[in-house]
Coordinates of C-alpha atoms and ligand atoms in Angstrom, one line a residue:
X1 CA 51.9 69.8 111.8
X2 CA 51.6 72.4 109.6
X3 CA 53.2 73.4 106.2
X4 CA 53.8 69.5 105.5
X5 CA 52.1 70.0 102.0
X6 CA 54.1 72.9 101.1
X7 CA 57.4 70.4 102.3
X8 CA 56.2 68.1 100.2
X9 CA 55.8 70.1 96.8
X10 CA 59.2 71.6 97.3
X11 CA 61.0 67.9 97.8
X12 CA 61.4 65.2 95.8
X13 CA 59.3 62.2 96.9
X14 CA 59.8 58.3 94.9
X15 CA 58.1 58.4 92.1
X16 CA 56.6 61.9 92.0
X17 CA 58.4 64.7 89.6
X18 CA 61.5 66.6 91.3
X19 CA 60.6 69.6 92.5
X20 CA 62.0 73.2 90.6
X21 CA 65.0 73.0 93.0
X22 CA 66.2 69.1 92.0
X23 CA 65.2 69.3 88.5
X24 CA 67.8 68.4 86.3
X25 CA 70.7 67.9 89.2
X26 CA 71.8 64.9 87.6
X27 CA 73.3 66.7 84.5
X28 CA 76.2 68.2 86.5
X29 CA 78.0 66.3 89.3
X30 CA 79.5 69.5 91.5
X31 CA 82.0 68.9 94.5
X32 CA 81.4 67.4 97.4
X33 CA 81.0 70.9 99.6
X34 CA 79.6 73.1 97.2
X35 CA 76.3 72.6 95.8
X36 CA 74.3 73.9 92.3
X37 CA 73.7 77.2 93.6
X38 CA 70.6 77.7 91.9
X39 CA 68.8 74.2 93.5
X40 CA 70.0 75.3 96.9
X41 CA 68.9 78.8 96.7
X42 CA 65.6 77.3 95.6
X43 CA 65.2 75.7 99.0
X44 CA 66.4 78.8 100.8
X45 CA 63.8 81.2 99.6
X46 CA 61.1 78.9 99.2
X47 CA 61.0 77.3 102.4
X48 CA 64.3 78.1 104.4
X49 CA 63.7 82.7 104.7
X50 CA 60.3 82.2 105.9
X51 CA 61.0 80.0 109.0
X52 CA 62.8 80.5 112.4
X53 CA 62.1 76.4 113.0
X54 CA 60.9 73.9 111.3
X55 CA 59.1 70.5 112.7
X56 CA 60.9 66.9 113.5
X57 CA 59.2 65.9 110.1
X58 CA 59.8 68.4 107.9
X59 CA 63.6 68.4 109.1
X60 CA 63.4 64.6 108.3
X61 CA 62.0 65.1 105.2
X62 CA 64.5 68.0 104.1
X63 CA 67.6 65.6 105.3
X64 CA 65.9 62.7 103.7
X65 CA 65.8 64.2 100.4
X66 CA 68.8 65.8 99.9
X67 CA 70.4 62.7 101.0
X68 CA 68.4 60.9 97.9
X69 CA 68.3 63.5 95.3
X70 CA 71.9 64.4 94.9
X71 CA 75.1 61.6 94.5
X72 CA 77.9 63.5 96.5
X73 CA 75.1 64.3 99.5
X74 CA 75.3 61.2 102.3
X75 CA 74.5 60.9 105.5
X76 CA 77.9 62.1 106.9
X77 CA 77.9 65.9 104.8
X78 CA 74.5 66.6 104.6
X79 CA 74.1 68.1 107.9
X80 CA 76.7 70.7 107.1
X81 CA 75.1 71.0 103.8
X82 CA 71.5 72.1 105.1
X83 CA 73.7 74.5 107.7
X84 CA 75.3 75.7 104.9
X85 CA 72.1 76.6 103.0
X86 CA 70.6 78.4 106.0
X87 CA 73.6 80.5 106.8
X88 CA 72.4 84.1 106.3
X89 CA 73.0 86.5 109.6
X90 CA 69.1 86.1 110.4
X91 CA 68.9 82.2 110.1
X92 CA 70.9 81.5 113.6
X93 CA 67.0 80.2 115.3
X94 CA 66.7 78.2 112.2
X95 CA 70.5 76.4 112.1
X96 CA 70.4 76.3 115.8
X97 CA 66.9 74.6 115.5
X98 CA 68.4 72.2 112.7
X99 CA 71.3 71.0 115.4
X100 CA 68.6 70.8 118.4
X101 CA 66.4 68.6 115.9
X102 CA 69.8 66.6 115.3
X103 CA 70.2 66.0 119.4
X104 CA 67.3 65.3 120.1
X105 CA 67.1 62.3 118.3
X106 CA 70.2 61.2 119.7
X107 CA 72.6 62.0 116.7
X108 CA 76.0 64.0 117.6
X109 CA 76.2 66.7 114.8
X110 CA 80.2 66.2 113.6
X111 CA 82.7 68.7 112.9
X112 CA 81.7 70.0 109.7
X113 CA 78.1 71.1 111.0
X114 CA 79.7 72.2 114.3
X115 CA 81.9 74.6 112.0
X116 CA 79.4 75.5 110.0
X117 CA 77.0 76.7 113.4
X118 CA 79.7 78.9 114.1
X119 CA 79.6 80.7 110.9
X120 CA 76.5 81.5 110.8
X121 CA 76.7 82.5 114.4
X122 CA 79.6 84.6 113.2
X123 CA 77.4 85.9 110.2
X124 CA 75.3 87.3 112.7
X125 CA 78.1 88.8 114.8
X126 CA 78.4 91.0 111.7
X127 CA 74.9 92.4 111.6
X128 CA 74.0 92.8 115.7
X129 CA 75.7 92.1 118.8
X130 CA 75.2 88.5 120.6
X131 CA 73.5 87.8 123.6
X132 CA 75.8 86.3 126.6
X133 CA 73.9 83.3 125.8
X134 CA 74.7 83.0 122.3
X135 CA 78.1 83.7 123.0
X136 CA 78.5 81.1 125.6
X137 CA 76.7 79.0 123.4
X138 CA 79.8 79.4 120.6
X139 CA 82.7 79.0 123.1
X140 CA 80.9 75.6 124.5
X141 CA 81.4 74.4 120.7
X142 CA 84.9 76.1 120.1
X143 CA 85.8 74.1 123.3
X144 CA 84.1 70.4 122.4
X145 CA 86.0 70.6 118.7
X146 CA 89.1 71.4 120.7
X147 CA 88.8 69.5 123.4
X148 CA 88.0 65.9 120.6
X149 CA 90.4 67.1 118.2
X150 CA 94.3 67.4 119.3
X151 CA 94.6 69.1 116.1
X152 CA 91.9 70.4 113.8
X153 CA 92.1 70.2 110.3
X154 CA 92.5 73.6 108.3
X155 CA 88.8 73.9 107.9
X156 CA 88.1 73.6 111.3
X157 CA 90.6 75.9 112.9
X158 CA 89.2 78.6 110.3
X159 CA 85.5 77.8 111.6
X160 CA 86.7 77.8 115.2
X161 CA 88.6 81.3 114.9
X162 CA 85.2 82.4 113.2
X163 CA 83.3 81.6 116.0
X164 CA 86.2 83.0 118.8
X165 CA 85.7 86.4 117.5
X166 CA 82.3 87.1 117.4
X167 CA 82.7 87.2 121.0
X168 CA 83.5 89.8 123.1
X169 CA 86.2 89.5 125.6
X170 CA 89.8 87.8 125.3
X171 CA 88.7 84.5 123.7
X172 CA 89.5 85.6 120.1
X173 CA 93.0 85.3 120.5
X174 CA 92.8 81.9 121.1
X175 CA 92.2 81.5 117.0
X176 CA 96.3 83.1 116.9
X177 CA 97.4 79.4 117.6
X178 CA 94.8 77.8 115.6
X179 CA 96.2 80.0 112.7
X180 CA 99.8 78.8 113.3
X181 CA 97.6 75.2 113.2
X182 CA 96.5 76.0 110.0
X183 CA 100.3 76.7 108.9
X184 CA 101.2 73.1 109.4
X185 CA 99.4 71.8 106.2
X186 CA 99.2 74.8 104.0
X187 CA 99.0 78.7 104.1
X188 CA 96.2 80.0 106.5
X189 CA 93.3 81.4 104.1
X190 CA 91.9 84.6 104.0
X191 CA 89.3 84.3 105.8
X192 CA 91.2 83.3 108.9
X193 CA 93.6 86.0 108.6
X194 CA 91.2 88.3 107.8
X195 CA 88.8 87.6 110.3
X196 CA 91.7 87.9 113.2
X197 CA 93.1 90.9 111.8
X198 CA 89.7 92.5 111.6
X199 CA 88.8 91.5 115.2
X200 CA 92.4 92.8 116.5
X201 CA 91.4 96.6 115.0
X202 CA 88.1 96.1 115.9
X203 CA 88.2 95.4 119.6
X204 CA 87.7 98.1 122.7
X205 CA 92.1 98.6 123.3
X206 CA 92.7 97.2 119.4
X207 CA 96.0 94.8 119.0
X208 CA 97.5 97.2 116.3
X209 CA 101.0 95.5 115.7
X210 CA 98.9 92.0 115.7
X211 CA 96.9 93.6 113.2
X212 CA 99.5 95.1 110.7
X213 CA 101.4 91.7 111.6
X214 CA 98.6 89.3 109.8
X215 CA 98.4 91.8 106.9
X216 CA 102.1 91.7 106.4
X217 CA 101.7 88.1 106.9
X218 CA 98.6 87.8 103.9
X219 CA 100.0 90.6 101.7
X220 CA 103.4 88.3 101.5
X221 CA 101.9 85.0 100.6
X222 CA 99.7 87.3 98.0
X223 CA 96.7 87.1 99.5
X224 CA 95.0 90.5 99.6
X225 CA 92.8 91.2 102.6
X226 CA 89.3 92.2 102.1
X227 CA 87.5 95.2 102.4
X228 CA 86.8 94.3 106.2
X229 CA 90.0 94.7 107.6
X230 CA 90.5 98.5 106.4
X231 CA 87.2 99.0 107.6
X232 CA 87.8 98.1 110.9
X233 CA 90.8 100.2 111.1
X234 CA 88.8 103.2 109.4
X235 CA 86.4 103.0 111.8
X236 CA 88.9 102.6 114.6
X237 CA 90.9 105.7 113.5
X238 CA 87.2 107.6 113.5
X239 CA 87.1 107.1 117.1
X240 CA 90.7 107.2 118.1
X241 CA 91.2 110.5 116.0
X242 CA 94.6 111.1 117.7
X243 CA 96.1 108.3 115.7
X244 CA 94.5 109.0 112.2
X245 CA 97.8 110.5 110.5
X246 CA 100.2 107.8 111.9
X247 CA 97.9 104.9 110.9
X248 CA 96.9 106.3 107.8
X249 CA 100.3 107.0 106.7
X250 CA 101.1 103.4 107.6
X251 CA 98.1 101.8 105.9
X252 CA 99.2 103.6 102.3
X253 CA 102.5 102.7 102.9
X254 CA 101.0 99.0 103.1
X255 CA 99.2 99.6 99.5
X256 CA 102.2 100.7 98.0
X257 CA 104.6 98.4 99.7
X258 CA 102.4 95.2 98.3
X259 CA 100.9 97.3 95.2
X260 CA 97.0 96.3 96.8
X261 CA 94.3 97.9 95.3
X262 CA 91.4 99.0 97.9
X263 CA 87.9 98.6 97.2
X264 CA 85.7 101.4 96.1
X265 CA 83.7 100.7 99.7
X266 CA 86.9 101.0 101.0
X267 CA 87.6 104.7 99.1
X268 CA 84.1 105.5 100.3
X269 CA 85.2 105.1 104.0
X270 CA 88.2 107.5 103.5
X271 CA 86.0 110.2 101.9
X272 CA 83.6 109.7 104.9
X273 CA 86.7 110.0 107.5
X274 CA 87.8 112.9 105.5
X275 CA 84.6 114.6 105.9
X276 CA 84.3 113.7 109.6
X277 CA 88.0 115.2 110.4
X278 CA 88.7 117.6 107.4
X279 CA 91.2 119.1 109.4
X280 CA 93.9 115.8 109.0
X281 CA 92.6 114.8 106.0
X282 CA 91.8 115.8 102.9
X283 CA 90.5 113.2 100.2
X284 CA 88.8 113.7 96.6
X285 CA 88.1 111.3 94.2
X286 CA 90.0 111.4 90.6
X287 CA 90.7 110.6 87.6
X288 CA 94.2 110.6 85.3
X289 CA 94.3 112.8 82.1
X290 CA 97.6 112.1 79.6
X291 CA 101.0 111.3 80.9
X292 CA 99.6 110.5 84.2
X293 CA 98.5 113.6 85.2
X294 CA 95.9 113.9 88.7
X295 CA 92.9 115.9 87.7
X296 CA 92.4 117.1 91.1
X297 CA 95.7 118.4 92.7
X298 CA 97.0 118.6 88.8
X299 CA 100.8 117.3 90.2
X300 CA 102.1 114.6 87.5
X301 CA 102.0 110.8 88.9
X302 CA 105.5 109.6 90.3
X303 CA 107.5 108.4 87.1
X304 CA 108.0 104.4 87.9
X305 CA 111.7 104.3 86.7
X306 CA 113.7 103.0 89.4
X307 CA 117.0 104.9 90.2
X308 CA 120.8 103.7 89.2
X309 CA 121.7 102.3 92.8
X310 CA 118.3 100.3 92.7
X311 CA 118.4 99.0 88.9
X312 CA 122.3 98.4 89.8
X313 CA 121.1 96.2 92.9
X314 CA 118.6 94.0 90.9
X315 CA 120.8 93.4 88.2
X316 CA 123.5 92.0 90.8
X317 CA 121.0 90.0 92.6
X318 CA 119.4 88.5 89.5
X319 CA 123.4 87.7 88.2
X320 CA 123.6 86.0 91.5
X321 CA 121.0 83.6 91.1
X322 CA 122.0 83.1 87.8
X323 CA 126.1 82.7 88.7
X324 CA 125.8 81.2 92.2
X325 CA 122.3 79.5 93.6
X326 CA 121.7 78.8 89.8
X327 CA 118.1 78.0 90.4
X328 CA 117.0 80.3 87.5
X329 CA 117.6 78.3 84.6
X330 CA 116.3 75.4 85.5
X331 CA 114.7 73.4 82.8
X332 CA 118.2 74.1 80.8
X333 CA 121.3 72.6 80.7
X334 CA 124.5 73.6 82.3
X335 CA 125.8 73.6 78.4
X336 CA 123.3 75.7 77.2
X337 CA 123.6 78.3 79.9
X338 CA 127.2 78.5 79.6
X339 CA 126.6 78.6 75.5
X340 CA 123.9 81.8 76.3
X341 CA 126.2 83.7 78.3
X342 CA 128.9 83.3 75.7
X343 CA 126.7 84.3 73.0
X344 CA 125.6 87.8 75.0
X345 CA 129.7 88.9 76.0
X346 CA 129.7 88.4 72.6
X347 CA 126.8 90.5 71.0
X348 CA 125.4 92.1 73.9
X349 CA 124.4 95.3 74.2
X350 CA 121.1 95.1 72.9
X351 CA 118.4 98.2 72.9
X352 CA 115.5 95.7 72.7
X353 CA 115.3 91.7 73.7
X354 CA 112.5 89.8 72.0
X355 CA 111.1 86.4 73.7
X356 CA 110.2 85.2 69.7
X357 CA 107.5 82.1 70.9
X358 CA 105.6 85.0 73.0
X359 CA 105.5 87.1 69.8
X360 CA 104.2 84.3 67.7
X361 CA 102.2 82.6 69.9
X362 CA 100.6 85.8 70.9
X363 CA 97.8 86.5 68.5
X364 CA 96.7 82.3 68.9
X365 CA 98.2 79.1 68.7
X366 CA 96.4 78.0 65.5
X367 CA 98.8 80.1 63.4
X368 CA 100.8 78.3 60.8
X369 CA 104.2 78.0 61.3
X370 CA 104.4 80.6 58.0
X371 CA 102.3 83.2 59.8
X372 CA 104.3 83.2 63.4
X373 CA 107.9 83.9 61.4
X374 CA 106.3 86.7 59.9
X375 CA 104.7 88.2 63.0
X376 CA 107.9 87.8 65.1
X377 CA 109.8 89.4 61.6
X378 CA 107.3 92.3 61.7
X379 CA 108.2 92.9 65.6
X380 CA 111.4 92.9 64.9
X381 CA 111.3 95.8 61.6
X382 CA 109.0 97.7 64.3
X383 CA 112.4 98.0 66.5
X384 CA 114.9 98.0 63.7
X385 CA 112.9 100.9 61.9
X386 CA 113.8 103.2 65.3
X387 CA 117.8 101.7 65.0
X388 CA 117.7 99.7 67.8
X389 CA 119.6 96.7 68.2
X390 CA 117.5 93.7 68.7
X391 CA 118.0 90.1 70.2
X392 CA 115.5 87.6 69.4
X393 CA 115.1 84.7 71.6
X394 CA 113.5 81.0 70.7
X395 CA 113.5 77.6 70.4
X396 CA 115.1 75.1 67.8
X397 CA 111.8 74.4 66.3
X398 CA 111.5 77.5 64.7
X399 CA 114.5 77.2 62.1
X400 CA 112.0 75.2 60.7
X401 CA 109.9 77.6 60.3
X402 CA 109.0 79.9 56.8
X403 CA 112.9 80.5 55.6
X404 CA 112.4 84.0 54.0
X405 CA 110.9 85.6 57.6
X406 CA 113.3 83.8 59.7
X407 CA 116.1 84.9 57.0
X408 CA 114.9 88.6 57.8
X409 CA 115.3 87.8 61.5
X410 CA 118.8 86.5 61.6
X411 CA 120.1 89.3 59.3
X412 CA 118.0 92.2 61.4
X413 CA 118.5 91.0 64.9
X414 CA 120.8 88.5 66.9
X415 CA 119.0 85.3 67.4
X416 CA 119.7 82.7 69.9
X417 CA 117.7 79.3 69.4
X418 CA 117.4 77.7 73.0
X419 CA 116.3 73.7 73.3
X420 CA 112.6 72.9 73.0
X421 CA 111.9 72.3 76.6
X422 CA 114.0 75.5 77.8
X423 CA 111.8 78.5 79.7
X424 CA 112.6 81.4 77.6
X425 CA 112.0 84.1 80.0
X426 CA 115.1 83.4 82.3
X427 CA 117.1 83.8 78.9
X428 CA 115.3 87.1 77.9
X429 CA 116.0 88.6 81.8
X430 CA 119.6 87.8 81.9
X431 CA 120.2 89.5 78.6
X432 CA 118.2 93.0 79.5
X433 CA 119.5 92.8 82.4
X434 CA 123.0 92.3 81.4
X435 CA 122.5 95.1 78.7
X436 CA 121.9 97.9 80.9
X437 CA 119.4 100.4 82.2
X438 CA 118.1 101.3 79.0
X439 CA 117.2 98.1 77.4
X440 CA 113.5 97.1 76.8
X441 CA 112.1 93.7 76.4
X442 CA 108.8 91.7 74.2
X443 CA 106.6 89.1 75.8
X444 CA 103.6 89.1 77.3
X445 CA 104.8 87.3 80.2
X446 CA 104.1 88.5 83.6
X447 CA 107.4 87.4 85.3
X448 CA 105.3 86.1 88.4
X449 CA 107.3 83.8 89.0
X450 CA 110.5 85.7 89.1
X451 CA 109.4 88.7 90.5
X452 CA 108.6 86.4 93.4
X453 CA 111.5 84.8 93.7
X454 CA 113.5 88.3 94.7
X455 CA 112.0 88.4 97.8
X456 CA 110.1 91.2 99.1
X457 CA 112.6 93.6 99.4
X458 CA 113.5 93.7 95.8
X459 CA 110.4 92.2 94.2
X460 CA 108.8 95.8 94.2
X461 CA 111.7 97.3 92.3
X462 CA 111.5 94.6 89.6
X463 CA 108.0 95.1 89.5
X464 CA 108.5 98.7 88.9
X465 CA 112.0 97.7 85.8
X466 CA 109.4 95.3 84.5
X467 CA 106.6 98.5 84.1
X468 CA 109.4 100.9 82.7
X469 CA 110.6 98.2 79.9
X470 CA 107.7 95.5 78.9
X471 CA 106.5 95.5 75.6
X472 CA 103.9 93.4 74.4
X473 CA 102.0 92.9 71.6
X474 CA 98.0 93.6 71.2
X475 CA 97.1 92.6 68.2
X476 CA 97.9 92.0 64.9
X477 CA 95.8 94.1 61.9
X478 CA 93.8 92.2 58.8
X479 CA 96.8 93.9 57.1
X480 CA 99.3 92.6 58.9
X481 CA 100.1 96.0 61.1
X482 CA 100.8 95.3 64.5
X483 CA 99.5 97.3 67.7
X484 CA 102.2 97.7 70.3
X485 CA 101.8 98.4 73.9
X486 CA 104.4 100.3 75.2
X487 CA 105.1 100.7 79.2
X488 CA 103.0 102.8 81.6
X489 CA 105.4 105.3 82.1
X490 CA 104.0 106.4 85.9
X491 CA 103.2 104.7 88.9
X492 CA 100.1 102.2 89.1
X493 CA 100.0 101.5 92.7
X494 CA 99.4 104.0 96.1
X495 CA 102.2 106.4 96.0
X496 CA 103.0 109.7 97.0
X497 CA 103.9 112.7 95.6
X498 CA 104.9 116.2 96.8
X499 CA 103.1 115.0 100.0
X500 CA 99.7 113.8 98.6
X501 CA 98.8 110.7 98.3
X502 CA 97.1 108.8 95.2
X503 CA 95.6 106.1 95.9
X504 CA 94.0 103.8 92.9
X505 CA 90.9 101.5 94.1
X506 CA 88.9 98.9 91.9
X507 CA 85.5 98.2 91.9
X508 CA 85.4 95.5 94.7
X509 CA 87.6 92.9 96.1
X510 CA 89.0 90.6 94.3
X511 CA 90.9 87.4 95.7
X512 CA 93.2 87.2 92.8
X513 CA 94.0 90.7 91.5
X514 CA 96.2 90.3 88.0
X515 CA 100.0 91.5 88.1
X516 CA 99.6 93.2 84.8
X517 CA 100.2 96.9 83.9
X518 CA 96.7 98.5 83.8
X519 CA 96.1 101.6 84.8
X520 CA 93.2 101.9 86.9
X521 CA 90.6 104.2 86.1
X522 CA 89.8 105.2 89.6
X523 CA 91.7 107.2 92.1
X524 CA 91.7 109.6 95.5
X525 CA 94.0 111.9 95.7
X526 CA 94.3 112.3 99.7
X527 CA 96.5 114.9 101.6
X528 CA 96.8 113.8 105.1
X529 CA 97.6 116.5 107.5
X530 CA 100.0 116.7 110.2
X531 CA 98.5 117.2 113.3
X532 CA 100.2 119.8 114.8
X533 CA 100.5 121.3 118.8
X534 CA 100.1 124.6 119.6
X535 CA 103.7 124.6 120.4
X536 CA 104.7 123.4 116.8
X537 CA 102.3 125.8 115.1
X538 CA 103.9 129.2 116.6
X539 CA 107.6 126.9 115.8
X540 CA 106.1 127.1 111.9
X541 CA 105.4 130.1 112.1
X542 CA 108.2 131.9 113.5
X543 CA 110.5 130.1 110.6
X544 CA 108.2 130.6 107.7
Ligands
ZN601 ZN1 96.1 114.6 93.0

């Protein structure tokens, strides 16, 4: 027996002081699941990195412990728990030995630990290849969850599909059903999509249209895919040479369709590929100087106004939801709908539409009722002082509010007062909308919602309205001066221009990228070449 003493330092024992990685659990109570990351790490490094196996005891003793130092650990979760602690690509012989400790004193590990095995077998996939064994060892648990389980729960299937593919052979495509499984109760995560779609690029004769289908799939349900998945294909298309401009073409087209943001590993891997085949691609790293100019190819970004026939088709769909499925006013009533669109045939056009309670609420809710009138009476002299005709939207509430501001506000702008439990920002689309091409609008509101609600067909092209005509407000100066920010008047996402692409990337991945108009500080500016036959290259020449 050997280390026992060590064991016991590390872990709690009745009576004796906790060790450094129990101290003080009991002053936060996390989720069942997920663990103080700081205790558990404690027991990783300290006893956990140094061992392939550990004894009958000291597995005893490590169960034993968790189960009595920490309230939402119990004999059903902490199995997964300790798997979940020693999940690191080079602590298979260790989990596998936690699950062999578990058999062999005649306890069936459950569903949760099973799933957790495969990840770690799966974390290994990532750093070497498996032996046969190994991998028979994962399908022979892929098949004993499947074969107890009719159907699996979400969790499951996603461990299941993480243990299918970090096999070789056909198997992996068993996780496609287990995804539609998945669908039944929610949307499949990311890490089940991802993990598919990164195993159809990857494999010997890659399932392309699989692959682009789960990204499609993800990208819809906004939920970016992470940097693995473009690797794959990178490294793929570094191989398969023949298909770089094709696939290329079709993975930018995939930014800009769903306005995704790579990863600066991911912008690494195209310089790389660049450097590898300089003869299709061509890709430098950039920066924008003033009016969105690339400081590498020195061509101006693509402006992001959207043309007549486009702005003329969101406008008509919008009206339509409005006129005939009338879900977008829904917290209104059919009076004060009908009383709004009277009120714009009426006063309508307008240059610039204010959403008033996002003005006032915009520097903090603590304001006084004095201070807000004032700030949304010093928005509107900002537009009145360039002649522009100015509609202010808000609620009932604010008649109340400081008379002389409000005064300056009904006499400078129109103002329409909706009821207090109204959503302003259907009101403050309808009526820039309605206005025309040209009309702006104020709030700080990202439209999510809306913009979602187009579908994805025309969700892009609001996206790209919104850009051209949000205003918002920064901040407001001790003086009273207020800092505007006015629309990015080029495109933020991966576009193309005069045949080269620019391509914005971020710093890493990000599950939950924000909708709002920044413009990112990093780009490539990539020219992909068309890969010509000898045939077509005499064909150029001859016409040139
Ligand atoms: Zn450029």
């Amino acid at each position: 027996m050997y280390n026992l003493r060590l064991l016991r330092n590390l872990l709690p024992i009745a009576g004796h002081a906790h060790p450094r990685w129990l101290a003080s659990q009991h002053k936060r109570r996390p989720q069942p699941g997920s663990l103080p990351p700081d205790r558990l790490e404690q027991l990783r490094s300290d006893l956990f990195e140094s061992r392939q196996e550990l004894s009958g005891a000291e597995w005893t003793e490590v169960r034993q412990s968790l189960v009595d130092g920490y309230k939402h650990i119990n004999g059903h979760n902490v199995d997964a728990v300790i798997l979940g602690v020693c999940s690191a690509p080079n602590q298979l012989a260790l989990a596998k030995n936690y699950v062999e400790f578990l058999r062999s004193r005649g306890s069936k590990p459950n569903a949760a630990t099973l799933g957790r095995l495969l990840r770690v077998y799966n974390a290994a996939y990532h750093e070497r290849p498996l032996s046969e064994a190994e991998q028979l060892e994962i399908l022979q648990i892929c098949r004993s969850l499947q074969a107890e389980h009719e159907t699996l729960d979400a969790s499951s299937c996603e461990n299941v599909i993480h243990g299918l593919v970090a096999t070789s052979g056909d198997d992996w495509q068993r996780g496609l059903p287990l995804l539609e499984m998945m669908k039944v109760t929610s949307t499949p995560s990311v890490a089940a999509y991802c993990a598919l779609a990164e195993k159809a690029f990857s494999v010997a004769t890659p399932e392309q249209e699989l692959a682009w289908r789960l990204l499609e799939e993800m990208a819809t349900a906004r939920k970016p895919p992470k940097c693995e998945v473009y690797l794959a294909l990178l490294n793929h298309l570094a191989n398969e040479t023949a298909q770089l401009p094709a696939q290329l073409s079709r993975l930018l087209q995939f930014l800009e369709r769903h306005e995704i943001l790579v990863s600066q590993r991911v912008a690494i891997r195209l310089q790389e590929l660049s450097s590898q085949v300089p003869q299709l691609l061509h890709t430098r790293t950039t920066h924008l100087g003033a009016l969105g100019k690339c400081q590498s190819c020195q061509q101006h970004l693509q402006p992001v106004a959207i043309s007549d026939e486009e702005f003329r088709q969101l406008r008509e769909c919008f009206l339509e939801r409005v006129l005939i499925r009338r879900d977008v006013f829904q917290r209104s009533t059919p009076e004060e709908v009908a009383r709004f669109k009277k009120f714009v045939e009426k006063t309508a056009p307008y240059d610039c539409v204010i959403d008033g309670l996002n003005v006032a609420y915009s520097t903090g809710t603590k304001k006084t009722p004095q201070q807000m009138a004032k700030l949304v009476a010093t928005v509107v002299r900002h537009f009145r002082e360039q002649d522009k005709r100015v509609l202010v939207l808000g609620r009932e509430h604010m008649r109340n509010w400081s008379k002389q501001a409000m005064h300056y506000v009904h006499s400078n702008a129109s103002l329409f007062l909706t009821s207090n439990l109204s959503h302003d920002d259907p009101f403050l689309l309808y009526a820039t909308l309605r206005s025309g091409q040209e009309t702006d609008f104020f709030s700080r509101d990202l439209m999510r919602s809306h913009a979602f609600h187009l579908g994805t067909e025309l969700k892009p092209i609001f996206r790209r309205w919104q850009q051209e005509h949000q205003f918002s407000l920064v901040t407001q100066t001790q003086t009273g001066q207020i800092i505007v920010k006015e629309p990015v008047r080029h495109r933020l996402c991966a576009h193309q221009v005069a045949g080269t692409w620019h391509v914005p990337y971020c710093a890493q991945y990000t599950p939950h990228p924000t909708d709002s108009f920044e413009v990112p500080a990093n780009w490539l500016c990539i020219q992909l070449k068309k890969q010509t036959t000898p045939a077509t290259k005499t064909k150029a020449k001859t016409t040139r």
